[in-house]
Amino acid sequence: MAAQQRDVIIIGAGAAGLMCAINAGQRQRDVLVLDHARKAGNKIMVSGGGRCNFTNYYIEPNRYLSKNPHFCKSALSRYTQWDFIALVDKHGLPYHEKEEGQLFSDLKSKAILDMLLQEVADAGAQVQLKTEIESITPLDKRAAPYRYQLTTNQGTYHCQSLVIATGGLSMPTMGASGFGYQVAEQFGLRILPRTAALVPFTLQPEEKNWTEPLSGLSTPATLSCNTMSFTGSLLFTHRGISGPAVLQISSYWQSGDTLEVDLLPGLELDEHLKQLRQDRPKVELKTVLSEHLPSRLAKALCEHFFTNKTMSELSNAQIEEIAQQLHHWQPKISGTEGYRTAEVTLGGVDTDELSSKTMEAKKAPGLYFVGEVMDVSGHLGGFNFQWAWSSGWVAGEVV
Ligand SMILES: Cc1cc2nc3c(=O)[nH]c(=O)nc-3n(C[C@H](O)[C@H](O)[C@H](O)COP(=O)(O)OP(=O)(O)OC[C@H]3O[C@@H](n4cnc5c(N)ncnc54)[C@H](O)[C@@H]3O)c2cc1C
């Protein structure tokens, strides 16, 4: 059977691939999006706890991790959070700011996915699911303007531009695969080491012994590692610790690094305890701590780290030790939960191999990489979707 000829083929019907299809389709390019999954946009569906945190009011390049911190600037400035907000407004979808500029859909995440699929259809682009890509072959000059041949379980295709939008390795159950990295390798593009990020930590057994009964309990904390700090909720889980501040700091943690947790951010505990020793000498440490921490946590900390004494029984040295322990807790980490629960993959296709204006591979004309597959990862809070929208859109302008 003869090969189908398309202007643009995009592999991956996720956030970046759909945005690329919208822009290319609006430019009257004949666009086909291929995905091996049964449904498009699986991660959009599960994002933001079911309410898609689709962008952030405060998108800044310093909210992204990459070997080249400048790479993301061009795309983020050409398709901004305001452009995506305008799209959401055009469809009349209600949304709200949760905290720190994070914009969440009021409706289920499906509303955002439906909006994108509507835009894809309006732009005349097509999405074809359950399509396994078997091979990609560069075509010789005689086939111009067609540059790439794709062999799939649904037939053979020739395209002028090929966009890889297959995302990272996190959540294989959502369709994640290492396919994008294999394509990069095939075309001689460097791939930087990848790790699971925005991911909960697991704790070593002796630490888990006292934290596991606290599972489900959350408390405000400041977490620091390798000169970075995040303040927010820390959630105790069956396996270790999670919650927004934990996920954020996980992107800066590598095996063997020390994580430091301030369980009482904003309180000078040693000053406070010394004052209480004068004002309320009979009050117990457990009671004092439960005035600033959830009582189950205060009790567990007292049992695990200290002996529960009254304020008058505490020496200066003991007070300082208590303050040190609670402001600088160093949980014994065994690792992370890995790609099974990670929100993103750190690392990926080296941005040095790509044009920051178009996302085209410098070594392979007509081949583009967009979204999470490349070495650009955002903080928690809508930054990752904004990268997918921005990088997808700028590629869509030229493919
Ligand atoms: C549980 C969860 C919640 C999240 N919540 C948020 C949030 O609220 N806000 C935010 O900004 N970010 C969030 N993220 C991160 C965000 O989802 C990703 O950064 C973003 O989806 C990346 O977009 P992408 O298009 O690059 O990849 P993806 O959205 O992962 O899309 C990749 C597509 O490629 C397809 N694919 C993969 N391999 C192949 C192959 N071999 N052949 C064909 N198709 C293939 C997949 O099926 C998928 O459809 C969340 C992630 C997770 C896991």
GROMACS .gro file of C-alpha atoms and ligand atoms in nm, residues 11-17 34-37 39-44 46-49 52-55 104 131-133 165-168 170-171 174-179 341-344 370-373 379 381-386 388, ligand 1:
model
  110
   11ILE     CA    1   0.395   1.165   1.772
   12GLY     CA    2   0.221   1.212   2.109
   13ALA     CA    3  -0.130   1.349   2.167
   14GLY     CA    4  -0.043   1.503   2.505
   15ALA     CA    5  -0.023   1.868   2.605
   16ALA     CA    6   0.270   1.967   2.381
   17GLY     CA    7   0.164   1.761   2.079
   34LEU     CA    8  -0.037   0.976   1.628
   35ASP     CA    9  -0.051   0.821   1.975
   36HIS     CA   10  -0.023   0.463   2.095
   37ALA     CA   11  -0.268   0.520   2.382
   39LYS     CA   12  -0.716   0.816   2.461
   40ALA     CA   13  -0.552   1.152   2.397
   41GLY     CA   14  -0.423   1.367   2.683
   42ASN     CA   15  -0.419   1.107   2.961
   43LYS     CA   16  -0.197   1.322   3.182
   44ILE     CA   17  -0.416   1.628   3.133
   46VAL     CA   18  -0.532   1.321   3.585
   47SER     CA   19  -0.352   1.651   3.635
   48GLY     CA   20  -0.398   1.890   3.924
   49GLY     CA   21  -0.586   1.631   4.129
   52CYS     CA   22  -0.581   2.063   3.576
   53ASN     CA   23  -0.342   2.327   3.707
   54PHE     CA   24  -0.303   2.455   3.351
   55THR     CA   25  -0.062   2.746   3.406
  104PHE     CA   26  -0.684   2.549   3.829
  131THR     CA   27  -0.101   0.368   1.665
  132GLU     CA   28   0.230   0.194   1.737
  133ILE     CA   29   0.529   0.348   1.566
  165ALA     CA   30   0.595   1.500   2.167
  166THR     CA   31   0.607   1.173   2.360
  167GLY     CA   32   0.675   1.322   2.703
  168GLY     CA   33   0.892   1.175   2.981
  170SER     CA   34   0.674   0.927   3.456
  171MET     CA   35   0.361   0.716   3.498
  174MET     CA   36  -0.063   0.677   3.148
  175GLY     CA   37   0.117   0.585   2.822
  176ALA     CA   38   0.465   0.716   2.910
  177SER     CA   39   0.748   0.547   2.722
  178GLY     CA   40   1.112   0.607   2.641
  179PHE     CA   41   1.025   0.641   2.274
  341THR     CA   42   0.419   0.831   4.092
  342ALA     CA   43   0.655   1.109   3.970
  343GLU     CA   44   0.489   1.404   3.798
  344VAL     CA   45   0.782   1.470   3.566
  370VAL     CA   46   0.856   1.950   2.221
  371GLY     CA   47   0.740   1.926   2.583
  372GLU     CA   48   0.876   1.710   2.861
  373VAL     CA   49   1.090   1.482   2.641
  379HIS     CA   50   0.840   2.346   3.938
  381GLY     CA   51   0.225   2.471   4.004
  382GLY     CA   52   0.135   2.480   3.631
  383PHE     CA   53   0.490   2.535   3.506
  384ASN     CA   54   0.514   2.202   3.327
  385PHE     CA   55   0.197   2.248   3.128
  386GLN     CA   56   0.307   2.601   3.035
  388ALA     CA   57   0.431   2.201   2.697
  400LIG     C1   58  -0.038   1.278   3.799
  400LIG     C2   59   0.019   1.398   3.729
  400LIG     C3   60  -0.036   1.523   3.752
  400LIG     C4   61   0.016   1.635   3.689
  400LIG     N1   62  -0.041   1.756   3.711
  400LIG     C5   63   0.011   1.867   3.653
  400LIG     C6   64  -0.052   1.993   3.669
  400LIG     O1   65  -0.158   2.005   3.731
  400LIG     N2   66   0.008   2.102   3.611
  400LIG     C7   67   0.122   2.090   3.535
  400LIG     O2   68   0.171   2.192   3.486
  400LIG     N3   69   0.179   1.970   3.513
  400LIG     C8   70   0.126   1.860   3.569
  400LIG     N4   71   0.184   1.738   3.545
  400LIG     C9   72   0.296   1.729   3.450
  400LIG    C10   73   0.239   1.736   3.307
  400LIG     O3   74   0.134   1.643   3.294
  400LIG    C11   75   0.347   1.703   3.203
  400LIG     O4   76   0.462   1.783   3.225
  400LIG    C12   77   0.294   1.729   3.062
  400LIG     O5   78   0.182   1.645   3.038
  400LIG    C13   79   0.400   1.702   2.956
  400LIG     O6   80   0.340   1.717   2.831
  400LIG     P1   81   0.396   1.637   2.704
  400LIG     O7   82   0.300   1.665   2.595
  400LIG     O8   83   0.538   1.665   2.685
  400LIG     O9   84   0.385   1.483   2.746
  400LIG     P2   85   0.257   1.397   2.783
  400LIG    O10   86   0.144   1.482   2.826
  400LIG    O11   87   0.307   1.291   2.874
  400LIG    O12   88   0.212   1.332   2.643
  400LIG    C14   89   0.290   1.236   2.578
  400LIG    C15   90   0.200   1.158   2.485
  400LIG    O13   91   0.284   1.075   2.405
  400LIG    C16   92   0.226   0.947   2.396
  400LIG     N5   93   0.331   0.849   2.371
  400LIG    C17   94   0.431   0.813   2.454
  400LIG     N6   95   0.506   0.719   2.396
  400LIG    C18   96   0.454   0.695   2.274
  400LIG    C19   97   0.487   0.607   2.168
  400LIG     N7   98   0.589   0.521   2.178
  400LIG     N8   99   0.410   0.608   2.055
  400LIG    C20  100   0.303   0.693   2.045
  400LIG     N9  101   0.267   0.777   2.142
  400LIG    C21  102   0.342   0.779   2.256
  400LIG    C22  103   0.156   0.926   2.530
  400LIG    O14  104   0.054   0.829   2.521
  400LIG    C23  105   0.103   1.067   2.558
  400LIG    O15  106  -0.027   1.084   2.506
  400LIG    C24  107   0.131   1.622   3.603
  400LIG    C25  108   0.184   1.496   3.578
  400LIG    C26  109   0.131   1.385   3.640
  400LIG    C27  110   0.192   1.249   3.610
   0.00000   0.00000   0.00000
